[in-house]
Tab-separated table of C-alpha atoms in Angstrom:
chain	number	residue	atom	x	y	z
A	1	UNK	CA	27.725	199.670	141.464
A	2	UNK	CA	23.412	198.766	140.569
A	3	UNK	CA	24.225	198.346	137.172
A	4	UNK	CA	27.025	196.804	137.379
A	5	UNK	CA	25.650	194.030	139.432
A	6	UNK	CA	22.712	193.541	136.903
A	7	UNK	CA	24.808	193.036	134.644
A	8	UNK	CA	26.616	189.747	137.074
A	9	UNK	CA	22.795	188.412	137.295
A	10	UNK	CA	21.467	189.265	134.347
A	11	UNK	CA	24.665	186.196	132.968
A	12	UNK	CA	24.351	184.376	135.197
A	13	UNK	CA	20.983	183.914	134.883
A	14	UNK	CA	21.881	183.707	131.325
A	15	UNK	CA	24.224	181.186	131.964
A	16	UNK	CA	22.372	179.110	134.596
A	17	UNK	CA	19.436	179.292	131.738
A	18	UNK	CA	22.472	177.336	129.098
A	19	UNK	CA	23.072	175.320	131.265
A	20	UNK	CA	19.790	173.866	132.210
A	21	UNK	CA	17.883	173.392	128.187
A	22	UNK	CA	21.527	171.522	127.769
A	23	UNK	CA	20.857	169.545	130.584
A	24	UNK	CA	17.561	168.846	128.784
A	25	UNK	CA	18.779	168.442	125.620
A	26	UNK	CA	20.759	165.874	126.936
A	27	UNK	CA	18.919	163.862	128.916
A	28	UNK	CA	15.801	163.586	126.325
A	29	UNK	CA	17.841	162.958	123.638
A	30	UNK	CA	19.141	159.198	124.719
A	31	UNK	CA	16.001	157.241	124.066
A	32	UNK	CA	14.575	160.192	120.847
A	33	UNK	CA	17.447	160.698	118.537
A	34	UNK	CA	18.642	156.910	119.451
A	35	UNK	CA	21.006	155.386	115.818
A	36	UNK	CA	17.950	153.510	115.305
A	37	UNK	CA	16.297	156.488	114.809
A	38	UNK	CA	17.932	158.258	112.341
A	39	UNK	CA	16.026	161.159	113.098
A	40	UNK	CA	18.170	163.890	111.231
A	41	UNK	CA	19.359	167.590	112.747
A	42	UNK	CA	19.277	170.612	110.237
A	43	UNK	CA	21.846	173.067	111.396
A	44	UNK	CA	19.742	176.156	112.287
A	45	UNK	CA	22.468	178.475	113.553
A	46	UNK	CA	20.952	180.182	116.676
A	47	UNK	CA	20.083	177.131	117.825
A	48	UNK	CA	23.501	176.013	117.256
A	49	UNK	CA	25.165	178.381	119.899
A	50	UNK	CA	23.184	177.701	122.420
A	51	UNK	CA	23.341	174.012	122.756
A	52	UNK	CA	27.897	174.618	121.300
A	53	UNK	CA	26.733	171.784	118.205
A	54	UNK	CA	28.839	172.731	114.970
A	55	UNK	CA	27.699	171.246	111.745
A	56	UNK	CA	30.033	171.538	108.828
A	57	UNK	CA	28.532	174.062	106.586
A	58	UNK	CA	29.658	172.263	103.986
A	59	UNK	CA	26.280	169.758	104.758
A	60	UNK	CA	23.107	170.939	104.955
A	61	UNK	CA	22.294	167.614	107.714
A	62	UNK	CA	23.866	165.081	109.121
A	63	UNK	CA	22.745	161.877	111.796
A	64	UNK	CA	22.553	163.021	115.013
A	65	UNK	CA	24.298	160.213	117.575
A	66	UNK	CA	24.714	159.449	120.880
A	67	UNK	CA	27.395	157.780	120.449
A	68	UNK	CA	31.312	159.187	119.487
A	69	UNK	CA	30.732	160.928	116.328
A	70	UNK	CA	33.700	158.903	115.528
A	71	UNK	CA	31.248	155.103	114.438
A	72	UNK	CA	29.523	156.091	111.675
A	73	UNK	CA	25.791	154.354	110.708
A	74	UNK	CA	25.995	150.820	108.666
A	75	UNK	CA	25.480	151.035	105.665
A	76	UNK	CA	22.515	149.350	103.323
A	77	UNK	CA	23.917	147.038	101.091
A	78	UNK	CA	23.019	147.394	97.267
A	79	UNK	CA	20.898	145.397	94.947
A	80	UNK	CA	23.650	144.672	92.537
A	81	UNK	CA	22.164	141.139	90.389
A	82	UNK	CA	18.308	140.351	90.879
A	83	UNK	CA	17.386	136.754	88.982
A	84	UNK	CA	14.482	135.220	88.435
A	85	UNK	CA	13.098	132.292	87.258
A	86	UNK	CA	10.022	131.785	84.719
A	87	UNK	CA	7.593	129.607	84.430
A	88	UNK	CA	5.564	129.465	87.482
A	89	UNK	CA	6.779	132.515	88.726
A	90	UNK	CA	5.890	135.687	85.632
A	91	UNK	CA	3.555	133.600	84.687
A	92	UNK	CA	1.167	130.840	84.318
A	93	UNK	CA	2.842	127.408	82.850
A	94	UNK	CA	0.404	125.132	81.815
A	95	UNK	CA	-1.475	127.368	79.967
A	96	UNK	CA	1.818	128.727	78.516
A	97	UNK	CA	2.540	125.141	77.003
A	98	UNK	CA	-0.882	124.492	76.456
A	99	UNK	CA	-1.592	127.153	73.495
A	100	UNK	CA	1.817	125.812	72.039
A	101	UNK	CA	1.338	122.128	72.129
A	102	UNK	CA	-2.004	123.827	70.378
A	103	UNK	CA	0.181	125.858	67.749
A	104	UNK	CA	1.913	122.364	66.929
A	105	UNK	CA	-0.569	120.184	65.739
A	106	UNK	CA	-1.719	124.123	63.375
A	107	UNK	CA	2.194	123.507	61.902
A	108	UNK	CA	1.780	119.920	61.325
A	109	UNK	CA	-1.361	120.531	59.821
A	110	UNK	CA	0.482	123.044	56.777
A	111	UNK	CA	2.074	120.203	56.097
A	112	UNK	CA	-0.651	117.638	55.481
A	113	UNK	CA	-1.190	115.476	58.605
A	114	UNK	CA	-4.245	117.025	60.701
A	115	UNK	CA	-5.380	114.850	63.304
A	116	UNK	CA	-2.636	114.982	65.263
A	117	UNK	CA	-4.293	116.803	68.748
A	118	UNK	CA	-2.216	119.507	70.953
A	119	UNK	CA	-1.379	116.827	73.711
A	120	UNK	CA	0.060	113.977	71.714
A	121	UNK	CA	3.409	115.764	71.225
A	122	UNK	CA	3.109	116.000	75.248
A	123	UNK	CA	2.199	112.107	75.567
A	124	UNK	CA	5.257	110.684	72.747
A	125	UNK	CA	7.836	112.763	74.508
A	126	UNK	CA	7.221	110.471	78.137
A	127	UNK	CA	6.805	107.076	76.085
A	128	UNK	CA	10.542	108.288	74.968
A	129	UNK	CA	12.044	109.450	77.725
A	130	UNK	CA	10.591	107.503	80.154
A	131	UNK	CA	10.044	104.265	78.507
A	132	UNK	CA	11.808	103.552	75.524
A	133	UNK	CA	15.720	105.108	77.212
A	134	UNK	CA	17.767	104.112	79.137
A	135	UNK	CA	17.711	106.796	82.371
A	136	UNK	CA	21.527	107.596	81.369
A	137	UNK	CA	20.767	108.120	78.057
A	138	UNK	CA	17.174	110.466	79.043
A	139	UNK	CA	19.604	112.281	81.505
A	140	UNK	CA	21.523	113.433	78.225
A	141	UNK	CA	18.792	114.960	76.661
A	142	UNK	CA	17.332	118.946	76.892
A	143	UNK	CA	13.399	119.545	76.407
A	144	UNK	CA	13.967	120.423	73.451
A	145	UNK	CA	16.349	117.141	72.443
A	146	UNK	CA	12.664	115.080	73.685
A	147	UNK	CA	10.688	117.573	71.987
A	148	UNK	CA	12.006	117.514	68.319
A	149	UNK	CA	12.099	113.957	68.709
A	150	UNK	CA	8.510	113.696	69.214
A	151	UNK	CA	7.851	115.995	66.523
A	152	UNK	CA	9.805	113.360	63.875
A	153	UNK	CA	8.091	110.149	66.243
A	154	UNK	CA	4.581	112.541	65.031
A	155	UNK	CA	5.999	112.640	61.345
A	156	UNK	CA	6.505	109.309	60.939
A	157	UNK	CA	3.404	107.409	62.397
A	158	UNK	CA	1.646	109.617	60.226
A	159	UNK	CA	4.111	108.744	57.164
A	160	UNK	CA	3.479	104.920	58.604
A	161	UNK	CA	-0.224	105.138	57.968
A	162	UNK	CA	-0.445	106.979	55.147
A	163	UNK	CA	1.952	104.878	53.282
A	164	UNK	CA	-0.255	101.179	54.203
A	165	UNK	CA	-2.982	102.901	53.004
A	166	UNK	CA	-1.390	103.551	49.466
A	167	UNK	CA	-0.515	99.465	50.074
A	168	UNK	CA	-3.219	97.962	50.733
A	169	UNK	CA	-5.378	100.054	48.071
A	170	UNK	CA	-2.923	99.131	45.602
A	171	UNK	CA	-3.342	95.392	46.566
A	172	UNK	CA	-7.119	95.697	47.440
A	173	UNK	CA	-6.910	94.400	50.737
A	174	UNK	CA	-7.522	95.705	54.148
A	175	UNK	CA	-4.089	97.505	56.290
A	176	UNK	CA	-4.835	94.812	58.429
A	177	UNK	CA	-3.936	91.969	56.043
A	178	UNK	CA	-0.558	93.382	55.097
A	179	UNK	CA	2.177	90.920	55.905
A	180	UNK	CA	4.830	91.259	58.562
A	181	UNK	CA	7.618	92.388	55.706
A	182	UNK	CA	5.480	95.438	54.031
A	183	UNK	CA	5.101	96.884	57.605
A	184	UNK	CA	8.854	96.601	59.125
A	185	UNK	CA	9.713	97.797	55.097
A	186	UNK	CA	7.253	100.848	55.295
A	187	UNK	CA	8.893	102.045	59.019
A	188	UNK	CA	12.187	101.324	57.322
A	189	UNK	CA	11.339	104.040	55.076
A	190	UNK	CA	8.754	106.393	56.762
A	191	UNK	CA	12.764	107.248	59.316
A	192	UNK	CA	14.529	108.664	55.591
A	193	UNK	CA	11.265	110.660	54.227
A	194	UNK	CA	11.352	112.689	57.101
A	195	UNK	CA	12.655	115.282	56.325
A	196	UNK	CA	15.050	117.397	59.351
A	197	UNK	CA	13.542	120.375	57.763
A	198	UNK	CA	10.479	120.057	58.509
A	199	UNK	CA	10.943	119.456	62.152
A	200	UNK	CA	12.140	122.014	63.165
A	201	UNK	CA	10.335	123.844	61.415
A	202	UNK	CA	6.922	122.768	63.466
A	203	UNK	CA	9.855	123.630	66.502
A	204	UNK	CA	9.864	126.719	65.608
A	205	UNK	CA	6.161	127.214	65.025
A	206	UNK	CA	6.060	125.651	68.964
A	207	UNK	CA	8.494	128.110	70.761
A	208	UNK	CA	6.859	131.042	69.527
A	209	UNK	CA	3.528	129.764	70.031
A	210	UNK	CA	5.197	129.762	74.012
A	211	UNK	CA	7.356	133.142	73.878
A	212	UNK	CA	3.888	134.856	72.712
A	213	UNK	CA	1.646	132.807	75.339
A	214	UNK	CA	4.332	133.317	77.544
A	215	UNK	CA	3.548	137.569	76.962
A	216	UNK	CA	-0.197	136.547	76.318
A	217	UNK	CA	-0.020	135.285	80.073
A	218	UNK	CA	2.403	136.753	81.781
A	219	UNK	CA	1.041	137.751	85.444
A	220	UNK	CA	-0.124	141.882	86.181
A	221	UNK	CA	1.838	142.523	87.997
A	222	UNK	CA	5.151	141.860	86.464
A	223	UNK	CA	5.490	144.791	84.108
A	224	UNK	CA	3.722	147.235	87.023
A	225	UNK	CA	6.789	145.146	89.785
A	226	UNK	CA	9.602	144.904	87.295
A	227	UNK	CA	9.372	148.924	86.395
A	228	UNK	CA	8.956	149.835	90.326
A	229	UNK	CA	12.531	148.138	90.592
A	230	UNK	CA	14.212	149.326	88.271
A	231	UNK	CA	13.162	152.740	89.173
A	232	UNK	CA	14.556	151.748	93.428
A	233	UNK	CA	17.360	149.832	92.364
A	234	UNK	CA	18.500	151.783	89.696
A	235	UNK	CA	22.268	149.998	89.056
A	236	UNK	CA	20.904	146.728	89.438
A	237	UNK	CA	21.573	144.101	86.822
A	238	UNK	CA	18.478	141.427	86.036
A	239	UNK	CA	18.434	138.164	84.682
A	240	UNK	CA	16.775	135.153	84.363
A	241	UNK	CA	17.785	131.393	84.660
A	242	UNK	CA	14.959	129.009	83.739
A	243	UNK	CA	15.476	125.342	83.493
A	244	UNK	CA	13.555	125.644	79.841
A	245	UNK	CA	13.556	126.878	76.834
A	246	UNK	CA	12.495	130.322	77.932
A	247	UNK	CA	13.865	133.446	76.988
A	248	UNK	CA	12.342	136.768	78.147
A	249	UNK	CA	14.396	138.388	76.127
A	250	UNK	CA	12.666	136.881	73.150
A	251	UNK	CA	9.374	138.530	74.403
A	252	UNK	CA	9.987	141.924	72.904
A	253	UNK	CA	6.490	143.250	73.596
A	254	UNK	CA	6.788	142.120	77.994
A	255	UNK	CA	9.961	141.171	79.094
A	256	UNK	CA	12.379	142.922	77.315
A	257	UNK	CA	13.188	146.351	78.480
A	258	UNK	CA	13.941	144.967	81.522
A	259	UNK	CA	15.922	141.519	81.453
A	260	UNK	CA	19.540	142.076	80.538
A	261	UNK	CA	21.045	138.092	80.290
A	262	UNK	CA	19.252	135.014	80.790
A	263	UNK	CA	20.519	131.449	81.076
A	264	UNK	CA	18.729	128.523	80.173
A	265	UNK	CA	19.950	124.640	81.370
A	266	UNK	CA	20.138	123.833	77.524
A	267	UNK	CA	23.108	125.872	77.540
A	268	UNK	CA	26.327	124.051	79.269
A	269	UNK	CA	25.097	120.069	78.139
A	270	UNK	CA	27.467	118.408	79.856
A	271	UNK	CA	26.777	119.760	83.494
A	272	UNK	CA	22.957	118.603	82.433
A	273	UNK	CA	23.346	115.697	81.764
A	274	UNK	CA	25.548	115.431	84.937
A	275	UNK	CA	22.892	116.931	86.988
A	276	UNK	CA	20.502	114.520	86.008
A	277	UNK	CA	21.871	111.270	86.057
A	278	UNK	CA	22.905	111.808	89.839
A	279	UNK	CA	19.180	113.244	90.359
A	280	UNK	CA	17.957	109.941	88.635
A	281	UNK	CA	19.932	108.062	91.102
A	282	UNK	CA	19.675	107.401	95.040
A	283	UNK	CA	22.510	106.833	95.890
A	284	UNK	CA	23.819	110.264	95.075
A	285	UNK	CA	23.568	113.962	95.175
A	286	UNK	CA	22.573	116.049	92.430
A	287	UNK	CA	24.422	119.992	92.953
A	288	UNK	CA	22.944	122.541	91.140
A	289	UNK	CA	25.148	125.324	91.234
A	290	UNK	CA	26.902	125.055	87.426
A	291	UNK	CA	23.691	126.737	86.208
A	292	UNK	CA	23.576	129.586	89.286
A	293	UNK	CA	27.679	129.798	88.229
A	294	UNK	CA	27.003	130.573	85.055
A	295	UNK	CA	24.910	133.871	86.403
A	296	UNK	CA	27.205	135.136	88.658
A	297	UNK	CA	29.470	134.841	85.793
A	298	UNK	CA	27.403	136.476	83.287
A	299	UNK	CA	26.861	139.735	85.563
A	300	UNK	CA	30.957	139.822	85.572
A	301	UNK	CA	30.844	140.430	82.553
A	302	UNK	CA	28.417	143.143	82.454
A	303	UNK	CA	28.405	144.904	85.088
A	304	UNK	CA	32.780	145.450	84.547
A	305	UNK	CA	31.641	146.675	80.637
A	306	UNK	CA	29.540	148.450	82.212
A	307	UNK	CA	31.715	150.083	84.947
A	308	UNK	CA	34.326	150.971	82.149
A	309	UNK	CA	32.135	152.347	79.733
A	310	UNK	CA	30.801	154.633	83.181
A	311	UNK	CA	34.256	155.280	84.106
A	312	UNK	CA	35.636	156.538	80.458
A	313	UNK	CA	32.649	159.017	81.650
A	314	UNK	CA	33.723	159.691	84.559
A	315	UNK	CA	34.839	163.320	83.907
A	316	UNK	CA	36.087	162.952	87.658
A	317	UNK	CA	39.957	164.376	87.452
A	318	UNK	CA	40.805	162.349	91.131
A	319	UNK	CA	39.866	158.576	88.963
A	320	UNK	CA	43.749	157.102	88.922
A	321	UNK	CA	42.663	153.576	88.961
A	322	UNK	CA	42.402	152.898	85.445
A	323	UNK	CA	39.492	150.311	83.403
A	324	UNK	CA	41.516	147.364	83.639
A	325	UNK	CA	42.418	147.236	87.046
A	326	UNK	CA	38.420	148.105	88.670
A	327	UNK	CA	38.032	144.320	86.879
A	328	UNK	CA	36.628	142.096	88.960
A	329	UNK	CA	37.557	139.206	89.578
A	330	UNK	CA	35.194	134.872	88.441
A	331	UNK	CA	34.101	133.785	90.104
A	332	UNK	CA	35.667	135.615	93.787
A	333	UNK	CA	33.675	138.147	95.422
A	334	UNK	CA	33.268	140.459	92.884
A	335	UNK	CA	31.594	143.405	95.085
A	336	UNK	CA	29.434	144.468	98.304
A	337	UNK	CA	26.121	144.404	96.267
A	338	UNK	CA	23.543	142.121	96.926
A	339	UNK	CA	22.542	139.432	95.163
A	340	UNK	CA	18.835	137.848	95.083
A	341	UNK	CA	17.049	134.899	93.114
A	342	UNK	CA	13.671	135.008	93.442
A	343	UNK	CA	11.575	131.087	91.625
A	344	UNK	CA	8.500	128.658	92.565
A	345	UNK	CA	10.944	126.407	92.768
A	346	UNK	CA	12.346	125.757	96.336
A	347	UNK	CA	15.367	122.272	95.032
A	348	UNK	CA	15.858	124.438	92.372
A	349	UNK	CA	15.326	128.225	92.969
A	350	UNK	CA	15.824	127.988	96.605
A	351	UNK	CA	18.436	125.110	96.970
A	352	UNK	CA	20.637	125.710	94.097
A	353	UNK	CA	21.048	129.913	94.310
A	354	UNK	CA	21.211	130.101	97.948
A	355	UNK	CA	25.028	127.377	96.888
A	356	UNK	CA	26.312	130.298	95.064
A	357	UNK	CA	25.543	132.970	97.971
A	358	UNK	CA	22.535	134.808	96.264
A	359	UNK	CA	19.011	135.177	98.977
A	360	UNK	CA	16.108	133.588	97.874
A	361	UNK	CA	13.065	134.375	97.376
A	362	UNK	CA	10.048	132.298	97.562
A	363	UNK	CA	6.895	132.238	95.249
A	364	UNK	CA	4.692	130.033	96.969
A	365	UNK	CA	2.026	131.849	94.854
A	366	UNK	CA	-1.613	132.718	95.399
A	367	UNK	CA	-4.462	130.144	94.445
A	368	UNK	CA	-5.624	132.910	91.720
A	369	UNK	CA	-2.294	132.862	89.795
A	370	UNK	CA	-2.228	128.791	88.486
A	371	UNK	CA	1.406	127.261	89.278
A	372	UNK	CA	1.172	123.423	88.427
A	373	UNK	CA	5.694	123.341	88.901
A	374	UNK	CA	5.764	123.471	92.357
A	375	UNK	CA	2.146	121.150	93.508
A	376	UNK	CA	3.830	118.376	91.549
A	377	UNK	CA	5.596	117.337	94.333
A	378	UNK	CA	2.424	116.940	96.608
A	379	UNK	CA	1.301	113.948	94.697
A	380	UNK	CA	3.586	112.395	92.728
A	381	UNK	CA	0.598	110.491	91.218
A	382	UNK	CA	-1.310	112.915	89.493
A	383	UNK	CA	0.962	114.915	87.878
A	384	UNK	CA	0.450	117.887	84.514
A	385	UNK	CA	0.058	115.981	81.067
A	386	UNK	CA	3.610	118.196	80.290
A	387	UNK	CA	5.885	116.787	82.910
A	388	UNK	CA	7.787	114.260	81.853
A	389	UNK	CA	9.238	113.308	85.252
A	390	UNK	CA	10.159	110.112	86.333
A	391	UNK	CA	9.103	108.936	89.662
A	392	UNK	CA	12.883	108.108	91.272
A	393	UNK	CA	13.531	111.862	90.127
A	394	UNK	CA	10.121	113.212	91.614
A	395	UNK	CA	10.964	111.294	94.803
A	396	UNK	CA	14.586	112.470	94.821
A	397	UNK	CA	13.447	115.892	94.209
A	398	UNK	CA	10.436	115.877	96.875
A	399	UNK	CA	13.645	115.155	99.302
A	400	UNK	CA	16.149	117.795	97.871
A	401	UNK	CA	13.066	120.582	98.450
A	402	UNK	CA	12.740	119.391	101.830
A	403	UNK	CA	16.512	120.309	102.899
A	404	UNK	CA	15.653	123.896	100.854
A	405	UNK	CA	13.623	124.686	102.704
A	406	UNK	CA	14.997	126.322	105.852
A	407	UNK	CA	17.301	127.901	102.876
A	408	UNK	CA	13.918	130.719	102.187
A	409	UNK	CA	15.148	133.911	102.994
A	410	UNK	CA	11.551	135.492	101.631
A	411	UNK	CA	8.119	133.936	100.961
A	412	UNK	CA	5.477	135.677	99.270
A	413	UNK	CA	1.873	135.487	98.360
A	414	UNK	CA	1.043	138.213	95.355
A	415	UNK	CA	4.050	139.756	93.526
A	416	UNK	CA	3.363	143.111	94.374
A	417	UNK	CA	4.963	142.305	97.674
A	418	UNK	CA	7.939	142.001	95.932
A	419	UNK	CA	9.650	144.925	96.381
A	420	UNK	CA	9.175	144.656	99.863
A	421	UNK	CA	10.638	141.448	100.324
A	422	UNK	CA	13.199	142.502	98.382
A	423	UNK	CA	14.332	145.793	100.866
A	424	UNK	CA	13.863	142.885	104.044
A	425	UNK	CA	16.217	140.932	102.473
A	426	UNK	CA	18.435	144.481	102.158
A	427	UNK	CA	17.912	145.653	105.312
A	428	UNK	CA	19.633	142.599	106.991
A	429	UNK	CA	22.205	142.197	104.599
């Protein structure tokens, strides 16, 4: 009997200890192991038997939650598309254009037209767009069109000056004494004498140096930042959306290996023309969605292609769905992946991309980055040399900037903050 009583007493004590430990564990777990804490409980055979918690042996860990097991934690969305503005976002546009303009002057000199300053191409382009064209005509001109006209105009001026000097020397008279009819005929001759191939060659020199200068002056953190983002989000697609002529795919030594596509405003001339006509009219509302819709379309094309390749290469036996059936339908919401656009312009980058569903990161960078484009709207009278915007366009752009401010999801001062800003957006998505 004594042995039986002792055995009964020990079993009762063990049961009470189990109940006490289980109660203590549950009480302490209410705060310590809330779903927000996300603390993982690794399976241990002895403790699991004591607490009556059985974890599937097929998994090495699980999230512990005081809620019902049927409720699963909300999954963090993945980054599917990351797009960048280029000018004043990845490099300073002012110094890049200055060096490109020097290449223009050097190219002019190679063709025998010396004495032309680097800033003449900007001055002439601004004169053509703002003083010699109606707003409707100017709206139809791309940056490349204006630059090509400016190069032709500079060649015509140089050839006219040379021709008038030759005529004056033949007639032994000063150039100022030449009759108006002679000057008029000389002007008409220069319009036909300028070779289009020379104009294109000079323009190519300018564009080539623009890309080289962008690579030389790339912000120091850019490549390291892009490499980190590729590592953290290996399946994302990276694109560029720009209103200029730059293309990261042509920057072979820096940006080329990180970017998958580039959308330029000059790709769709009809939509670009409509936008600038609306921008120059105080009674109209300019819409920017067209360029970002083009970016979404390119994303769909690339995403479909990569998904098809992944499906074809997959050896899983349960792939009953054919690659064609998995194709994304444009312009529907393709998937549950997040699109983030990064840029320095409130109206163009923030306002435009948000119209198409993108999350936005505004690059209001520190002074050491030497941004100039976003400062144009602080004082409309003080404009960079390269700006050809009319006063009406600038005023409308300033209004658009103000409307776009509430659409900023994240703002960064240093490019090293970009990965964290992206993660914060993904956490809230």
